[in-house]
Coordinates of C-alpha atoms (C1' of nucleotides) and ligand atoms in Angstrom, one line a residue:
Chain A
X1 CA -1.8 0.5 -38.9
X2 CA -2.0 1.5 -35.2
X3 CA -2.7 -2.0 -33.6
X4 CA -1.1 -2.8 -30.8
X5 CA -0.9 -6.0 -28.7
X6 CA -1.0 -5.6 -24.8
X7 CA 2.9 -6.2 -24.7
X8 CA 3.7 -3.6 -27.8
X9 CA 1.6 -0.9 -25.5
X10 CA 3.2 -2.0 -22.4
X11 CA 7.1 -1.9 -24.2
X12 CA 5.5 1.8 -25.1
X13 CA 4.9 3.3 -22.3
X14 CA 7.0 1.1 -20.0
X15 CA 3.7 -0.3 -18.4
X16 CA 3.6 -4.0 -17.2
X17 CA 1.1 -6.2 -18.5
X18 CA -0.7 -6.8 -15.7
X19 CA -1.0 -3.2 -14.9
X20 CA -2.3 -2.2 -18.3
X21 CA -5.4 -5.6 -17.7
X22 CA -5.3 -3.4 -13.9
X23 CA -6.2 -0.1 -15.6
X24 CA -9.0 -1.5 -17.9
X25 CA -10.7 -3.1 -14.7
X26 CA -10.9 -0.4 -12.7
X27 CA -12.1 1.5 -15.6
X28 CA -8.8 4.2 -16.6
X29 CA -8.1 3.0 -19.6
X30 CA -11.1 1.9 -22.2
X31 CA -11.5 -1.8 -22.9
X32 CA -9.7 -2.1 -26.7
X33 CA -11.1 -3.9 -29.4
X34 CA -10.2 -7.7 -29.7
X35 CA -8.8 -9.8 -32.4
X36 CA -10.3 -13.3 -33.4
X37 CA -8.6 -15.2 -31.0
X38 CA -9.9 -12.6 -28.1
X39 CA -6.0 -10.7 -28.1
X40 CA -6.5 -7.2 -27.1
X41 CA -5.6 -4.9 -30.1
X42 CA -4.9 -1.2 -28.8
X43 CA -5.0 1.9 -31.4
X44 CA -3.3 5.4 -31.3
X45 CA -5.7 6.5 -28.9
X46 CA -4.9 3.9 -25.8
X47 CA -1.5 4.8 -26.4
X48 CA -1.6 8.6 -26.0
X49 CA -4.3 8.0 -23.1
X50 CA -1.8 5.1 -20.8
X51 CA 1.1 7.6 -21.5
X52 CA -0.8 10.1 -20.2
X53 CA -1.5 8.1 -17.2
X54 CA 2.0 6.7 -16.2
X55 CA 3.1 10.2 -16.6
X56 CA 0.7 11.6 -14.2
X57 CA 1.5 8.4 -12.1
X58 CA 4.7 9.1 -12.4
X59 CA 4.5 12.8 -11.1
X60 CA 3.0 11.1 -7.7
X61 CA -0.8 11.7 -8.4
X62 CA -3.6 9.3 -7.4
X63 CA -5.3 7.2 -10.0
X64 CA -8.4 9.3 -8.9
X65 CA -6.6 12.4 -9.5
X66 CA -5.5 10.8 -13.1
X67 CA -9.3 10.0 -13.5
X68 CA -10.2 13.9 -12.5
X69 CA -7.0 15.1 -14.9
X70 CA -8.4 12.6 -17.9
X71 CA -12.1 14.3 -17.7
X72 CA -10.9 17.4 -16.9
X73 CA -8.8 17.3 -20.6
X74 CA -11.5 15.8 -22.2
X75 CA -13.7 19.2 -21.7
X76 CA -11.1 21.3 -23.5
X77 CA -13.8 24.4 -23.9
X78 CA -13.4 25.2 -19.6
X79 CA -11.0 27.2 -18.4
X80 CA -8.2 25.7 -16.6
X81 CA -8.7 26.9 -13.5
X82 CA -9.4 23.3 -11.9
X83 CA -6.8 21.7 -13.7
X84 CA -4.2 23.9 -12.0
X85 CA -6.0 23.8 -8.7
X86 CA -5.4 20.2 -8.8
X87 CA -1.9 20.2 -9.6
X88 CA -1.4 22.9 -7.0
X89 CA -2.7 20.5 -4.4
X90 CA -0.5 17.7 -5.3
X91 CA 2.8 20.3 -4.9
X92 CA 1.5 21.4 -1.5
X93 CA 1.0 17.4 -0.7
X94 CA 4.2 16.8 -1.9
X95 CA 6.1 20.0 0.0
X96 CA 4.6 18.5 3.1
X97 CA 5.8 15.0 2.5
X98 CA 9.2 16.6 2.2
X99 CA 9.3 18.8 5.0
X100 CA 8.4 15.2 6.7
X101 CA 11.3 13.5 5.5
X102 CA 13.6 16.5 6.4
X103 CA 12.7 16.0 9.6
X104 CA 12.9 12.2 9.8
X105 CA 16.6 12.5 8.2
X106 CA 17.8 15.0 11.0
X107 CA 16.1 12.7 13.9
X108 CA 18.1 9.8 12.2
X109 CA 21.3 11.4 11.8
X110 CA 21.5 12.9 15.8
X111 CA 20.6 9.5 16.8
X112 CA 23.8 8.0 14.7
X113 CA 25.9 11.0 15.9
X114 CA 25.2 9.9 19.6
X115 CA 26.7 6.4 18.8
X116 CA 30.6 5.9 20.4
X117 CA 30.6 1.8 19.2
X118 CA 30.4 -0.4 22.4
X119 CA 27.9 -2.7 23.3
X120 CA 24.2 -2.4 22.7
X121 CA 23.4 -2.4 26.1
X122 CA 25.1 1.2 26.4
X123 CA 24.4 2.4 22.6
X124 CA 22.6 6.0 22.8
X125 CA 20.9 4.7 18.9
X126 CA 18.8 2.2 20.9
X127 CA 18.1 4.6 23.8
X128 CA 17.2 7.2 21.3
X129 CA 14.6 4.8 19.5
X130 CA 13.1 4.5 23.1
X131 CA 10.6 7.1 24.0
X132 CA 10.3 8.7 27.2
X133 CA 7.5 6.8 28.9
X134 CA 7.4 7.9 32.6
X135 CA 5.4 11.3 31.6
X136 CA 3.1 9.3 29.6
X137 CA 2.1 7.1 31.9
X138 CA 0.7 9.8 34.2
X139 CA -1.1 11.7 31.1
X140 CA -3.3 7.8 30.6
X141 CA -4.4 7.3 34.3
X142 CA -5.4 11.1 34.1
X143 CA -7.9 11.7 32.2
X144 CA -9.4 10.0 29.3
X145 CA -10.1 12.2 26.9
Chain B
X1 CA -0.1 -1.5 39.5
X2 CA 0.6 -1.5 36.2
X3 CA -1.9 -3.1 34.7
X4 CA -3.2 -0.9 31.6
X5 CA -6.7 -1.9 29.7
X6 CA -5.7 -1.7 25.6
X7 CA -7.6 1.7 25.6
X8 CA -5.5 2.9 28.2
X9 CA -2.2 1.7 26.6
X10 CA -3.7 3.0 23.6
X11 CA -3.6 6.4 25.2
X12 CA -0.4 6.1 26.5
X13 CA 1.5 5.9 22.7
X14 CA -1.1 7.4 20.8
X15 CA -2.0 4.1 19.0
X16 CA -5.5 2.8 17.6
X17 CA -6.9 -0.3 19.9
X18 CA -7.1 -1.9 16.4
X19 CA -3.8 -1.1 16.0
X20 CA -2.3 -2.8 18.9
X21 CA -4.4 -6.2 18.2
X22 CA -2.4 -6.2 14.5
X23 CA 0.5 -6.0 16.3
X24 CA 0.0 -8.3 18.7
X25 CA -1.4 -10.9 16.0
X26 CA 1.8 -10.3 13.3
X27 CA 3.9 -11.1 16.8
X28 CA 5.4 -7.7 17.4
X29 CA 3.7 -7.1 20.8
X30 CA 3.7 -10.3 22.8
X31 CA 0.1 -11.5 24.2
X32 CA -0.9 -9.7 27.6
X33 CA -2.2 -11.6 30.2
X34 CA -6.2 -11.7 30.3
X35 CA -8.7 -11.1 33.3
X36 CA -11.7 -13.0 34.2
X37 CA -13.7 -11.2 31.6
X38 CA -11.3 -12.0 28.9
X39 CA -9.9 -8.5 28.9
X40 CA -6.0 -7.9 27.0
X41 CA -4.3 -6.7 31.1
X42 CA -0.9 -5.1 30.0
X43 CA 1.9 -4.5 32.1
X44 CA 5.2 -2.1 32.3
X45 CA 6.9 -4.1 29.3
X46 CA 4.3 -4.1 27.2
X47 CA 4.0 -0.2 27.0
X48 CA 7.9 0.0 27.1
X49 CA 7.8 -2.4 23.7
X50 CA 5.0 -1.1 22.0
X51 CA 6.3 3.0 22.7
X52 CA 9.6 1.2 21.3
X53 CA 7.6 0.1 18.4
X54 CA 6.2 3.4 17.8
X55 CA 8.5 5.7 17.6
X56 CA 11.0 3.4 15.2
X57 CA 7.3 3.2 13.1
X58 CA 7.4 7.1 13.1
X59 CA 10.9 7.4 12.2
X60 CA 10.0 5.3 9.1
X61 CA 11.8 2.0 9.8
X62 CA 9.1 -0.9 8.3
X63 CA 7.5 -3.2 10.6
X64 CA 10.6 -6.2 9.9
X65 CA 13.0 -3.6 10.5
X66 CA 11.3 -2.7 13.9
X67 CA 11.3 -6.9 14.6
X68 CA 15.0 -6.3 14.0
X69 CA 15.8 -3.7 16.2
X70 CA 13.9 -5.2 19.1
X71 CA 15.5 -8.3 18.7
X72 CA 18.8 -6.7 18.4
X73 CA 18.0 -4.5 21.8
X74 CA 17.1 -7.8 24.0
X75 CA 20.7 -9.1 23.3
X76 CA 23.1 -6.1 25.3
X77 CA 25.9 -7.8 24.9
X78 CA 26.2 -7.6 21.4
X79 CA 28.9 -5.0 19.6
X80 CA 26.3 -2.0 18.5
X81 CA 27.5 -2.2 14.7
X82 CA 24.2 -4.0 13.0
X83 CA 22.1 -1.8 15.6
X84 CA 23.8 1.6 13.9
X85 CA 24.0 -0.4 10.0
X86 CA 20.2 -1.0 10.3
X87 CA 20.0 2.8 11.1
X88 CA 22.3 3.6 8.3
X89 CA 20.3 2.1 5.5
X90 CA 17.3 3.4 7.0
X91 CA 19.0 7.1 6.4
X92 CA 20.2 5.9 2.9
X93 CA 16.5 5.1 1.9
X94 CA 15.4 8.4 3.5
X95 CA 17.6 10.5 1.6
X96 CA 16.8 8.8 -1.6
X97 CA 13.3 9.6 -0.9
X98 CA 13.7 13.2 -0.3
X99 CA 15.9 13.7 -3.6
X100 CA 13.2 11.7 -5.6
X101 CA 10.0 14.0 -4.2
X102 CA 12.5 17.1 -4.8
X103 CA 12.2 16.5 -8.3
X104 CA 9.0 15.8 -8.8
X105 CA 8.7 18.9 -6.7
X106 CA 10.6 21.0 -9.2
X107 CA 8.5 19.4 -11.9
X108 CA 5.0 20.2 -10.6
X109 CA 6.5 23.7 -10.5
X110 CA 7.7 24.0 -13.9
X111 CA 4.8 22.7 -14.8
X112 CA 2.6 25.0 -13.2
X113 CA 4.9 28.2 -14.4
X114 CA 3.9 27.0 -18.0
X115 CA -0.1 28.4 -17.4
X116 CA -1.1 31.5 -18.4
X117 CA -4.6 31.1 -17.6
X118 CA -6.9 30.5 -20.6
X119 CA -9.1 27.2 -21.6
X120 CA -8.3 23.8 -20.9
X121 CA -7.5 22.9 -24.7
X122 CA -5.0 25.4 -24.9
X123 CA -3.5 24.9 -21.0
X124 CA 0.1 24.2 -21.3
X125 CA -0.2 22.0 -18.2
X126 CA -2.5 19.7 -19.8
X127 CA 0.3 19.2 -22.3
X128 CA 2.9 19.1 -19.9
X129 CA 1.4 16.2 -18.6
X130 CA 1.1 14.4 -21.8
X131 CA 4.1 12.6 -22.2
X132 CA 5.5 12.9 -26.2
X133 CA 4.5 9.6 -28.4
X134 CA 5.8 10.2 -31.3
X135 CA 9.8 8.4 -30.4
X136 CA 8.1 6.0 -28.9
X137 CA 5.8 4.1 -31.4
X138 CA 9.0 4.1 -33.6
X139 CA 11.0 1.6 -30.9
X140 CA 7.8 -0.3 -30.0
X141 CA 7.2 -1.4 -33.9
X142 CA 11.1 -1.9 -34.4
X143 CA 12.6 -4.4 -31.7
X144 CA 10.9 -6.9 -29.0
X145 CA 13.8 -6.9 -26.8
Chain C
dT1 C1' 2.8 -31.8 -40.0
dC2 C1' 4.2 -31.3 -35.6
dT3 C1' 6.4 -29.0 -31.9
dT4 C1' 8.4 -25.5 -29.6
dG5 C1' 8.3 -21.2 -27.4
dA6 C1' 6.8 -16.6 -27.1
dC7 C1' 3.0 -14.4 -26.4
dC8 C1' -1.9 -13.8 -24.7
dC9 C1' -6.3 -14.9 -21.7
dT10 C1' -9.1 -15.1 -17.0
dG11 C1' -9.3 -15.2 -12.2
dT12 C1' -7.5 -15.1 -7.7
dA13 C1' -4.4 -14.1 -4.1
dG14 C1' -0.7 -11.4 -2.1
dC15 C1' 2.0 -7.2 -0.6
dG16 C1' 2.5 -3.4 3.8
dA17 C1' 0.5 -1.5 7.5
dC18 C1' -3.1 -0.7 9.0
dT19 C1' -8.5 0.6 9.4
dA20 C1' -13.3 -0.2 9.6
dC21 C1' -17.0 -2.6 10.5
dA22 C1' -20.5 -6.4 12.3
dG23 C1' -22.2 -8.7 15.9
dG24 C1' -21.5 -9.7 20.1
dG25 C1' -19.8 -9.6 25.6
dT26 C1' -18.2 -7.0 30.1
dC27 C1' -18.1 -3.5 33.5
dC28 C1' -19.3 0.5 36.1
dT29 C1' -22.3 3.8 37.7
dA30 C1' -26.9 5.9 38.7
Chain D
dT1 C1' -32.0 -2.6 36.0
dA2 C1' -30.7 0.1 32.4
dG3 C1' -27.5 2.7 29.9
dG4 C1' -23.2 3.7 28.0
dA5 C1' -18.4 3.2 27.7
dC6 C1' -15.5 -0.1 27.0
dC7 C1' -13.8 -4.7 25.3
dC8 C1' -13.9 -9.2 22.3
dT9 C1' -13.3 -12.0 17.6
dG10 C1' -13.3 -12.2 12.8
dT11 C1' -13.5 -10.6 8.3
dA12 C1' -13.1 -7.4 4.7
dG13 C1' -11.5 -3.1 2.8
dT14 C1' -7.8 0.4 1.6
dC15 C1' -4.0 1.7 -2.5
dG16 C1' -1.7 0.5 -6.6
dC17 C1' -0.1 -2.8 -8.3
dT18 C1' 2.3 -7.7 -8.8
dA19 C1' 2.5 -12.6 -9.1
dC20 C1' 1.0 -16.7 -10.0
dA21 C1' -2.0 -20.9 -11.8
dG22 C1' -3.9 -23.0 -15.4
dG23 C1' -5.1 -22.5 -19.6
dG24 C1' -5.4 -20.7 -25.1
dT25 C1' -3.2 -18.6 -29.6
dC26 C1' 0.1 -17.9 -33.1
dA27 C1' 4.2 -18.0 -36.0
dA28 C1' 8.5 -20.1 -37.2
dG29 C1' 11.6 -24.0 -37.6
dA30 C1' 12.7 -29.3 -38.1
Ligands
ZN201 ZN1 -17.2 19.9 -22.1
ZN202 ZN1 26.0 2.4 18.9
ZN203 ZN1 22.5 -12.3 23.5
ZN204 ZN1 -3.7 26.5 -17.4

DNA sequence: TCTTGACCCTGTAGCGACTACAGGGTCCTA
DNA sequence: TAGGACCCTGTAGTCGCTACAGGGTCAAGA
């Protein structure tokens, strides 16, 4: 007997409640069956499906990626070539967000290096956070393009 | 005269006109003074904050943090120790973010090393994303911890 | 039998940080 | 006087949940 109640699933695949109801509205996980007193009763199917989901939620892809992923493994006679295609996206996505990051953490850490303790008023962190303005202002009341 | 139009400060730090009316209405950017056609008239302040505002947004700091900062910058006199903590944590959170992405990073690309090319039924990516069931329905029907 | 408490239901509103309209008004130039 | 670029307010949408409020259901214990 594979009948799950909506907090057995959610225990299962480490899913809150309300997020499991949140999938089934926005149509990612199928509506279950319901008992007599209208509980939601999940089988073995629901359960491989979500943990398919939080796993590819998990690996940083969009629900509409997860909803692309789900049909895409539902049509197991193509050839894979767009399931990999899609994951190769989300690794290039996720190299830039990195390289991003890399970037922010260096700006962060040269701004703490210039920092000799003192008063705010003469701290190079808050001086740092400041951009340049004076060339900006001449760029605006140039052109406005 | 310093007296910028909100497309014109908009310009100036690369911000969305939409933009700049959240920030003024979640009291970030104080209210400009208007003209006779009830026109937002900025002055030098105004695009010293908001440039302030941006580049602490581009570093990554959220918008309470920014209030933080700004608040902290208006009172010199202060030691610059919470100034350089705020900065701290800031780099803390960053560096958690770039270790987290970094695995899912090397994930994605074991994942994508397991294809040989082939159909989607037998794609070990498809798989790979399919997180194993089997432990878990055991713990689910067990305790309710 | 009654009550407690754990569980479940629906529906709505909130988060953060914007962004995108809709439906107007103003200003400058030709 | 007309056009177009600019500006105004207000509201709703984005993403992926999360948190209630105000109920109903169910099983075990006194
Ligand atoms: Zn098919
Ligand atoms: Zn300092
Ligand atoms: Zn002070
Ligand atoms: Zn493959």
């Amino acid at each position: 007997m594979d009948a799950l109640t909506i907090g057995q699933l959610g225990r299962a695949t480490d899913t809150k409640i309300e997020t499991i109801r949140y999938y089934e509205k926005i149509g990612l996980l199928p509506a279950p069956r319901r008992t007599a007193g209208n509980y939601r009763s999940y089988a073995a199917e629901h359960l491989q499906r979500l943990g398919f989901i939080r796993r590819t939620r998990d690996l940083g892809f969009t629900i509409e990626q997860v909803r692309e992923l789900l049909k895409l493994a539902a049509h197991g006679e193509k050839p894979c070539e767009e399931v990999d295609q899609l994951v190769v996206r989300h690794l290039e996505v996720t190299e830039r967000k990195i390289a991003a990051l890399t970037r922010l953490r260096r700006e962060l850490r040269e701004t703490l290096d210039s920092c000799q303790g003192g008063r705010i008023a003469e701290c190079r962190v808050i001086q740092a956070l400041s951009p340049p303005t004076a060339a900006r202002k001449k760029r605006v009341l140039g052109s406005r393009t």
